Amino acid sequence: MEPVSLPRGLGRRCVFSAFEDVIDEYVQLERRVIERAYEGELSQWTLKVRNDSMRDTALESNASHKDESLRLVNFRLRQQQMEEYKDRVLLLVQDKLQISMDTETAGDGTRRRRRSSASQKEMPRRTVVGDVLGHAPVSIDLCLNMVLTNRDTIDRLAVFASAPQDMRLRDQAQDAIESVFCVLLRGIGNHVRPAYARVVAELKDLEHSVMATMQTDQSALAQLEQQTRSSFIRAELRFFELIHLCDLCVQILEIYFKSFMTAFIDEHDFLNTCNQERKALERAVDDSVAVGMDCVIEIIMRQTQHIVDTQMSADYSPDSNVSLTLTPTVACTRAVQFLGESTVILQSMTGHRQMRTVFLGEIGVRLFYVLLEHIKRFRITEPGGFQLIADLNLYYDWAAEHVDPETLRYFTALKDLANCFILAPRDLRGFLQDQYSRRTFDGVMRSEEVYDVVACRSDYRNIRTQVEGHCDF
């Protein structure tokens, strides 16, 4: 019996038809295999994190203040290492993900897909990039291995997705490809979200520690403050490193999607399940960053509030026989020093200018309101007014270096208003009217708040009739 020649299209249809009865079972098998592979990878990582956490706790209990000072000096070097690491990883990812199924033309004019020769050298692929950080909160190796495993699975499913368009087999393979890609997105999410949860939980514990520090006996206060500050520096550093690494994970997924998955998925189809899962992962990461940022800001401001509250009443109401040095007070100097230590990590470890601006702007505004309420606690004499201005100048210098011009207006207004404590009563009315004419307080302080600050003058009871009812409060 002689072989019968068939048209190529009919031959392909016959071959694909042979798989129609088993495609459902095959797809389920592929999905089970990749899900179990991801679960195994994530379980091993969870165990490693738990062991590393126990080891770190023991090491951190022996950490010294000298070690923390060294860490502060090396923040910029650490940021540089992180940026170099990210560039190296992204180049490697682009190189690996460009290795896919090539299309070649055979001698008879037909086209078929083959694995490129470069891909034959890809295995083994474990620990392809390594970790730039000791005990990193997430593993880039793990994420990249998950992506490569996902690509291999989709490569196999793509064979059936090339069936004739009118065959049910093609639609089943397309659905399977989208489903397997969603498994990857959920797997990466299951790796990233617990890392953020651990860091946020650590930051929330530190919030409670700061509150406990405020209620501690003065004899043990200094040591407890230093321990809390050291723990916060470590937690803050881990948080911003986690932001870098998670951003890198998202970039890896984006490269994979753009270079490989767009052959199967329309990236502009917002109703597509894969695109919805991608957006859900991005939102989850953004929400986790926002929660962590809120915790960091809250800790910074609570600790700053605690330091500011150590201000002595004699600072702004000194005895007449005390000579003024007009240097910032101890409480002010300590507060600005703490703010500097806390924000240098952000400036060094965050490559996103917009994130830095928002973060520092929020700290600046909240610091302004802390200082505003702080001033209202005192009765301020004329010599104390000079001392207050010296303190506010130091706060202003910190703000000028760290916050945006719009936030800096708050500190400018507060510093200008502090002149009300060193003016003669007869000049006070004109001074306030001049400030209002220059719109110094617009959008910064309400009239009632300006009045409350002026009322902190130690002689205000005697001069209130010169102020109340004559100024535009």
Coordinates of C-alpha atoms in Angstrom, one line a residue:
M1 CA 0.0 0.0 0.0
E2 CA 1.5 3.3 -1.1
P3 CA 1.5 6.3 1.2
V4 CA -1.0 9.0 0.4
S5 CA 0.0 12.6 0.2
L6 CA -2.0 15.0 2.2
P7 CA -2.2 18.8 2.1
R8 CA -0.2 20.3 5.0
G9 CA -3.2 21.9 6.6
L10 CA -5.2 18.7 6.6
G11 CA -2.2 16.8 8.0
R12 CA -1.9 19.3 10.9
R13 CA -5.6 19.0 11.6
C14 CA -5.4 15.2 11.8
V15 CA -2.5 15.3 14.2
F16 CA -4.2 17.8 16.5
S17 CA -7.4 15.9 16.4
A18 CA -5.6 12.9 18.0
F19 CA -5.1 15.0 21.1
E20 CA -8.6 16.4 21.5
D21 CA -9.8 13.7 23.8
V22 CA -6.9 14.0 26.2
I23 CA -6.2 17.8 26.2
D24 CA -8.3 18.4 29.3
E25 CA -6.4 15.8 31.3
Y26 CA -3.1 17.1 30.0
V27 CA -3.9 20.7 30.9
Q28 CA -4.9 19.8 34.4
L29 CA -1.7 17.8 34.8
E30 CA 0.5 20.7 33.7
R31 CA -1.3 23.0 36.1
R32 CA -1.0 20.6 39.0
V33 CA 2.7 20.1 38.3
I34 CA 3.5 23.8 38.2
E35 CA 1.4 24.6 41.3
R36 CA 3.1 21.9 43.3
A37 CA 6.5 23.1 42.1
Y38 CA 5.7 26.7 43.3
E39 CA 4.3 25.4 46.6
G40 CA 7.5 23.5 47.2
E41 CA 9.7 26.5 46.4
L42 CA 7.7 28.8 48.6
S43 CA 7.6 26.3 51.5
Q44 CA 11.4 25.9 51.4
W45 CA 11.8 29.7 51.4
T46 CA 9.4 30.1 54.3
L47 CA 11.4 27.6 56.3
K48 CA 14.6 29.4 55.4
V49 CA 13.1 32.8 56.5
R50 CA 12.0 31.3 59.8
N51 CA 15.5 30.0 60.5
D52 CA 17.2 33.2 59.5
S53 CA 14.8 35.2 61.6
M54 CA 15.7 33.2 64.7
R55 CA 19.4 33.6 63.9
D56 CA 19.1 37.4 63.3
T57 CA 17.3 37.9 66.6
A58 CA 20.2 36.3 68.5
L59 CA 22.7 38.4 66.6
E60 CA 20.8 41.7 66.9
S61 CA 20.6 41.3 70.7
N62 CA 24.4 41.6 70.7
A63 CA 24.6 44.6 68.3
S64 CA 26.3 47.6 69.5
H65 CA 25.9 51.3 69.0
K66 CA 29.2 51.3 67.1
D67 CA 27.8 48.9 64.6
E68 CA 24.8 51.1 64.0
S69 CA 27.0 54.1 63.4
L70 CA 28.9 52.1 60.8
R71 CA 25.6 51.1 59.1
L72 CA 24.6 54.8 58.8
V73 CA 27.9 55.6 57.1
N74 CA 27.4 52.7 54.6
F75 CA 23.9 53.4 53.5
R76 CA 24.9 55.1 50.3
L77 CA 27.3 52.2 49.5
R78 CA 24.4 49.8 50.2
Q79 CA 22.2 51.7 47.8
Q80 CA 24.9 51.7 45.1
Q81 CA 25.2 47.9 45.5
M82 CA 21.5 47.5 45.2
E83 CA 21.3 49.5 42.0
E84 CA 24.2 47.6 40.5
Y85 CA 22.5 44.3 41.5
K86 CA 19.2 45.4 39.9
D87 CA 20.9 46.3 36.6
R88 CA 22.7 43.0 36.5
V89 CA 19.6 41.0 37.2
L90 CA 17.5 42.8 34.6
L91 CA 20.2 42.3 32.0
L92 CA 20.3 38.6 32.8
V93 CA 16.5 38.3 32.8
Q94 CA 16.3 40.0 29.3
D95 CA 18.9 37.6 28.1
K96 CA 17.2 34.5 29.4
L97 CA 13.7 35.5 28.3
Q98 CA 14.7 36.3 24.8
I99 CA 15.5 32.5 24.5
S100 CA 12.2 31.1 23.3
M101 CA 10.8 29.0 20.5
D102 CA 12.4 30.2 17.3
T103 CA 10.6 29.9 14.0
E104 CA 12.5 28.6 11.0
T105 CA 11.6 27.8 7.4
A106 CA 12.2 24.3 6.2
G107 CA 13.2 23.3 2.7
D108 CA 9.7 22.6 1.6
G109 CA 8.6 26.1 2.5
T110 CA 6.8 25.0 5.7
R111 CA 7.5 26.8 9.0
R112 CA 8.1 25.0 12.2
R113 CA 9.2 26.0 15.7
R114 CA 12.4 24.7 17.4
R115 CA 14.2 25.4 20.6
S116 CA 17.1 27.8 20.0
S117 CA 20.6 26.5 20.6
A118 CA 21.2 29.1 23.3
S119 CA 18.4 27.6 25.4
Q120 CA 20.2 24.3 25.4
K121 CA 22.9 25.8 27.7
E122 CA 20.4 27.3 30.1
M123 CA 20.2 24.3 32.5
P124 CA 21.0 24.1 35.3
R125 CA 19.5 27.5 36.3
R126 CA 19.4 27.4 40.1
T127 CA 21.0 30.4 41.9
V128 CA 21.3 32.3 38.6
V129 CA 21.7 35.7 40.2
G130 CA 22.4 35.2 43.9
D131 CA 21.3 37.5 46.7
V132 CA 22.9 40.9 47.1
L133 CA 21.8 41.1 50.7
G134 CA 22.3 38.6 53.6
H135 CA 19.0 37.2 54.6
A136 CA 17.1 39.1 51.9
P137 CA 13.4 39.4 52.6
V138 CA 12.5 38.1 49.2
S139 CA 14.4 35.9 46.8
I140 CA 15.1 37.1 43.3
D141 CA 16.4 33.6 42.4
L142 CA 13.1 32.1 43.5
C143 CA 11.1 34.6 41.4
L144 CA 13.3 34.1 38.3
N145 CA 13.1 30.3 38.6
M146 CA 9.3 30.6 38.9
V147 CA 9.2 32.7 35.7
L148 CA 11.5 30.3 33.8
T149 CA 9.4 27.3 34.9
N150 CA 6.3 29.1 33.8
R151 CA 7.8 29.8 30.4
D152 CA 8.7 26.2 29.9
T153 CA 5.1 25.1 30.7
I154 CA 3.7 27.7 28.4
D155 CA 6.1 26.6 25.7
R156 CA 4.6 23.1 25.8
L157 CA 1.0 24.4 25.8
A158 CA 1.8 26.8 22.9
V159 CA 2.2 23.8 20.6
F160 CA -1.6 23.2 20.9
A161 CA -2.4 26.9 20.8
S162 CA -1.1 26.8 17.2
A163 CA -3.9 24.4 16.1
P164 CA -6.3 25.6 13.4
Q165 CA -8.5 28.4 14.6
D166 CA -11.8 26.5 14.3
M167 CA -10.6 23.7 16.6
R168 CA -11.7 23.5 20.2
L169 CA -8.2 22.3 21.1
R170 CA -6.8 25.8 20.3
D171 CA -9.2 27.6 22.6
Q172 CA -8.5 25.1 25.4
A173 CA -4.8 25.6 25.0
Q174 CA -5.2 29.4 25.1
D175 CA -7.3 29.2 28.2
A176 CA -4.6 26.9 29.8
I177 CA -1.8 29.4 28.9
E178 CA -3.7 32.2 30.6
S179 CA -4.4 30.0 33.6
V180 CA -0.8 29.0 34.0
F181 CA 0.4 32.6 33.8
C182 CA -2.1 33.5 36.5
V183 CA -0.6 30.8 38.7
L184 CA 2.7 32.5 38.3
L185 CA 1.3 35.9 39.3
R186 CA -0.4 34.4 42.4
G187 CA 2.8 32.5 43.2
I188 CA 4.9 35.8 43.1
G189 CA 2.2 37.5 45.2
N190 CA 2.3 34.7 47.8
H191 CA 6.1 35.3 48.0
V192 CA 6.0 39.1 48.2
R193 CA 2.9 39.7 50.5
P194 CA 4.2 37.7 53.5
A195 CA 7.5 39.6 53.3
Y196 CA 5.7 42.9 53.6
A197 CA 3.5 41.5 56.3
R198 CA 6.6 40.5 58.3
V199 CA 8.2 43.9 58.0
V200 CA 5.0 45.8 58.7
A201 CA 4.4 43.6 61.8
E202 CA 8.0 44.4 63.0
L203 CA 7.3 48.1 62.4
K204 CA 4.0 48.0 64.3
D205 CA 5.8 46.3 67.2
L206 CA 8.3 49.1 67.2
E207 CA 5.4 51.6 67.4
H208 CA 4.3 50.0 70.7
S209 CA 8.0 50.0 71.9
V210 CA 8.1 53.8 71.3
M211 CA 5.0 54.2 73.4
A212 CA 6.5 52.1 76.1
T213 CA 9.6 54.2 76.0
M214 CA 7.6 57.3 76.7
Q215 CA 6.4 55.8 80.0
T216 CA 9.7 54.5 81.1
D217 CA 11.5 55.7 84.3
Q218 CA 14.2 58.3 83.5
S219 CA 17.0 56.2 84.9
A220 CA 16.6 53.5 82.2
L221 CA 15.3 55.9 79.5
A222 CA 18.6 56.6 77.6
Q223 CA 19.5 52.9 77.2
L224 CA 15.9 52.0 76.1
E225 CA 15.9 54.9 73.7
Q226 CA 19.1 53.7 72.1
Q227 CA 17.8 50.1 71.8
T228 CA 14.5 51.3 70.2
R229 CA 16.4 53.6 67.8
S230 CA 18.8 50.8 66.7
S231 CA 15.9 48.4 66.1
F232 CA 14.1 51.1 64.1
I233 CA 17.1 51.7 61.9
R234 CA 17.4 48.0 61.1
A235 CA 13.6 47.7 60.5
E236 CA 13.6 50.8 58.3
L237 CA 16.5 49.6 56.3
R238 CA 14.9 46.2 55.7
F239 CA 11.7 47.9 54.6
F240 CA 13.3 50.1 52.0
E241 CA 15.4 47.1 50.8
L242 CA 12.2 45.1 50.4
I243 CA 10.7 47.9 48.3
H244 CA 13.7 47.7 46.0
L245 CA 13.5 43.9 45.7
C246 CA 9.8 43.8 45.2
D247 CA 10.1 46.5 42.5
L248 CA 12.7 44.2 40.9
C249 CA 10.3 41.2 41.0
V250 CA 7.6 43.3 39.3
Q251 CA 10.1 44.4 36.6
I252 CA 11.0 40.8 36.0
L253 CA 7.3 39.9 35.5
E254 CA 6.9 42.9 33.2
I255 CA 9.8 41.9 31.0
Y256 CA 8.5 38.3 30.9
F257 CA 5.0 39.6 30.0
K258 CA 6.2 42.0 27.3
S259 CA 8.8 39.7 25.7
F260 CA 6.9 36.4 25.8
M261 CA 3.3 36.5 27.0
T262 CA 2.0 39.3 24.6
A263 CA 2.1 36.6 21.8
F264 CA -0.9 35.0 23.6
I265 CA -2.5 37.9 25.6
D266 CA -3.6 41.3 24.5
E267 CA -2.1 43.6 27.1
H268 CA -4.7 46.3 26.3
D269 CA -7.6 44.0 27.1
F270 CA -8.6 45.2 30.6
L271 CA -11.2 42.4 30.9
N272 CA -8.6 39.7 30.4
T273 CA -8.0 37.7 33.6
C274 CA -4.3 37.9 33.2
N275 CA -4.3 41.7 33.0
Q276 CA -6.6 41.9 36.0
E277 CA -4.3 39.6 38.0
R278 CA -1.3 41.8 37.0
K279 CA -3.1 44.9 38.2
A280 CA -4.1 43.1 41.4
L281 CA -0.5 42.2 42.2
E282 CA 0.7 45.8 41.5
R283 CA -2.1 47.1 43.8
A284 CA -1.2 44.7 46.5
V285 CA 2.5 45.8 46.4
D286 CA 1.5 49.5 46.3
D287 CA -0.8 49.0 49.3
S288 CA 1.8 47.2 51.3
V289 CA 4.3 50.0 50.6
A290 CA 1.8 52.5 51.7
V291 CA 1.1 50.7 55.0
G292 CA 4.8 50.3 55.7
M293 CA 5.4 54.0 54.9
D294 CA 2.6 54.9 57.3
C295 CA 4.2 52.8 60.1
V296 CA 7.7 54.4 59.4
I297 CA 6.3 57.9 59.6
E298 CA 4.3 57.1 62.7
I299 CA 7.4 55.8 64.5
I300 CA 9.5 58.7 63.4
M301 CA 6.9 61.2 64.6
R302 CA 6.2 59.4 67.9
Q303 CA 9.9 59.3 68.7
T304 CA 10.4 62.9 67.7
Q305 CA 7.4 63.9 69.8
H306 CA 8.9 62.0 72.8
I307 CA 12.2 63.9 72.3
V308 CA 10.6 67.3 72.0
D309 CA 8.6 66.6 75.1
T310 CA 11.8 66.6 77.1
Q311 CA 12.0 70.3 76.6
M312 CA 12.4 72.2 79.9
S313 CA 10.2 75.1 80.7
A314 CA 13.2 77.1 81.7
D315 CA 14.5 76.9 78.1
Y316 CA 11.9 79.5 77.0
S317 CA 11.5 81.3 80.2
P318 CA 15.1 81.6 81.6
D319 CA 16.0 83.4 84.8
S320 CA 17.0 87.1 84.3
N321 CA 20.5 86.3 85.6
V322 CA 21.1 83.6 83.0
S323 CA 23.2 84.7 80.0
L324 CA 21.8 83.6 76.6
T325 CA 24.0 81.5 74.2
L326 CA 21.4 81.5 71.4
T327 CA 22.4 78.0 70.4
P328 CA 19.6 75.4 69.9
T329 CA 18.5 73.6 73.1
V330 CA 19.3 70.0 73.9
A331 CA 15.8 68.8 73.1
C332 CA 15.8 70.5 69.7
T333 CA 19.3 69.2 68.8
R334 CA 18.4 65.7 69.7
A335 CA 15.1 65.8 67.7
V336 CA 16.9 67.1 64.6
Q337 CA 19.6 64.6 65.0
F338 CA 17.0 61.8 65.2
L339 CA 15.2 63.1 62.1
G340 CA 18.5 63.3 60.2
E341 CA 19.3 59.6 61.1
S342 CA 15.8 58.5 60.1
T343 CA 15.6 60.3 56.8
V344 CA 19.2 59.6 55.6
I345 CA 18.1 56.0 55.1
L346 CA 15.2 57.1 52.9
Q347 CA 17.3 59.4 50.9
S348 CA 20.0 56.8 50.4
M349 CA 17.8 53.7 49.8
T350 CA 15.0 55.1 47.7
G351 CA 15.6 55.7 44.0
H352 CA 12.1 57.1 43.5
R353 CA 12.2 60.9 43.7
Q354 CA 8.4 61.1 44.0
M355 CA 8.3 58.7 46.9
R356 CA 11.0 60.6 48.7
T357 CA 9.1 63.9 48.2
V358 CA 5.8 62.5 49.5
F359 CA 7.5 60.8 52.4
L360 CA 9.6 63.7 53.6
G361 CA 6.7 66.1 52.9
E362 CA 4.4 64.2 55.2
I363 CA 7.1 64.1 57.9
G364 CA 7.6 67.9 57.5
V365 CA 3.9 68.7 57.8
R366 CA 3.5 66.5 60.8
L367 CA 6.7 67.9 62.4
F368 CA 5.2 71.4 61.9
Y369 CA 2.1 70.5 63.9
V370 CA 4.1 68.9 66.6
L371 CA 6.1 72.1 67.0
L372 CA 3.0 74.2 66.9
E373 CA 1.4 72.3 69.7
H374 CA 4.8 72.2 71.5
I375 CA 5.1 76.0 71.6
K376 CA 1.6 76.3 73.1
R377 CA 2.8 74.4 76.2
F378 CA 5.1 77.2 77.3
R379 CA 4.9 80.8 78.7
I380 CA 7.6 82.5 76.6
T381 CA 9.5 85.5 77.8
E382 CA 11.5 87.9 75.6
P383 CA 14.9 86.1 76.2
G384 CA 13.0 82.8 75.8
G385 CA 11.7 84.1 72.4
F386 CA 15.3 84.4 71.2
Q387 CA 16.0 80.9 72.3
L388 CA 12.8 79.7 70.5
I389 CA 13.9 81.4 67.3
A390 CA 17.3 79.6 67.6
D391 CA 15.5 76.3 67.9
L392 CA 13.1 77.0 65.0
N393 CA 16.1 78.1 62.8
L394 CA 17.6 74.6 63.3
Y395 CA 14.2 72.9 62.5
Y396 CA 14.0 75.2 59.4
D397 CA 17.5 74.2 58.3
W398 CA 16.5 70.5 58.5
A399 CA 13.4 71.3 56.5
A400 CA 15.2 73.4 53.9
E401 CA 17.5 70.4 53.2
H402 CA 14.8 67.7 53.1
V403 CA 11.3 68.9 52.1
D404 CA 9.8 70.5 49.0
P405 CA 9.3 74.3 48.8
E406 CA 5.5 74.0 49.5
T407 CA 6.1 72.2 52.8
L408 CA 9.0 74.6 53.6
R409 CA 6.4 77.4 53.8
Y410 CA 5.1 75.9 57.0
F411 CA 8.5 76.3 58.7
T412 CA 9.0 79.8 57.2
A413 CA 5.6 80.9 58.6
L414 CA 6.4 79.5 62.1
K415 CA 9.8 81.0 62.2
D416 CA 8.4 84.4 61.2
L417 CA 5.6 84.2 63.7
A418 CA 8.1 83.5 66.5
N419 CA 9.3 87.1 66.2
C420 CA 6.2 88.1 68.1
F421 CA 7.9 87.0 71.3
I422 CA 10.8 89.5 71.0
L423 CA 8.8 92.5 69.9
A424 CA 7.7 95.4 72.2
P425 CA 4.0 95.3 72.9
R426 CA 3.4 98.5 70.9
D427 CA 4.9 96.9 67.8
L428 CA 3.0 93.6 68.0
R429 CA -0.2 94.8 66.3
G430 CA 1.7 96.2 63.3
F431 CA 3.8 93.1 63.0
L432 CA 0.8 90.8 62.8
Q433 CA -1.0 93.0 60.3
D434 CA 2.1 93.0 58.2
Q435 CA 2.3 89.2 58.2
Y436 CA -1.3 89.0 57.2
S437 CA -0.8 91.5 54.4
R438 CA 2.0 89.4 53.1
R439 CA -0.3 86.3 53.3
T440 CA 2.4 84.5 55.4
F441 CA -0.2 82.2 57.1
D442 CA -2.4 81.4 54.1
G443 CA -2.9 77.7 53.8
V444 CA -0.5 77.1 56.8
M445 CA -2.2 78.3 60.0
R446 CA -5.7 79.3 60.8
S447 CA -6.3 82.7 62.5
E448 CA -7.1 80.9 65.8
E449 CA -3.7 79.1 65.7
V450 CA -1.9 82.3 65.2
Y451 CA -3.7 83.9 68.1
D452 CA -2.9 80.8 70.3
V453 CA 0.8 81.2 69.6
V454 CA 0.8 85.0 70.3
A455 CA -1.1 84.2 73.6
C456 CA 2.0 82.2 74.8
R457 CA 3.8 85.5 75.5
S458 CA 4.4 85.6 79.2
D459 CA 3.1 89.2 79.4
Y460 CA 0.0 88.5 77.2
R461 CA -2.5 89.1 80.0
N462 CA -1.2 92.7 80.3
I463 CA -1.2 93.4 76.6
R464 CA -4.2 91.4 75.2
T465 CA -6.3 94.6 74.8
Q466 CA -3.6 95.8 72.3
V467 CA -4.0 92.7 70.2
E468 CA -7.5 91.3 70.5
G469 CA -10.1 93.1 68.3
H470 CA -7.4 95.0 66.3
C471 CA -6.0 92.3 64.2
D472 CA -7.6 90.2 61.5
F473 CA -7.9 87.0 63.4

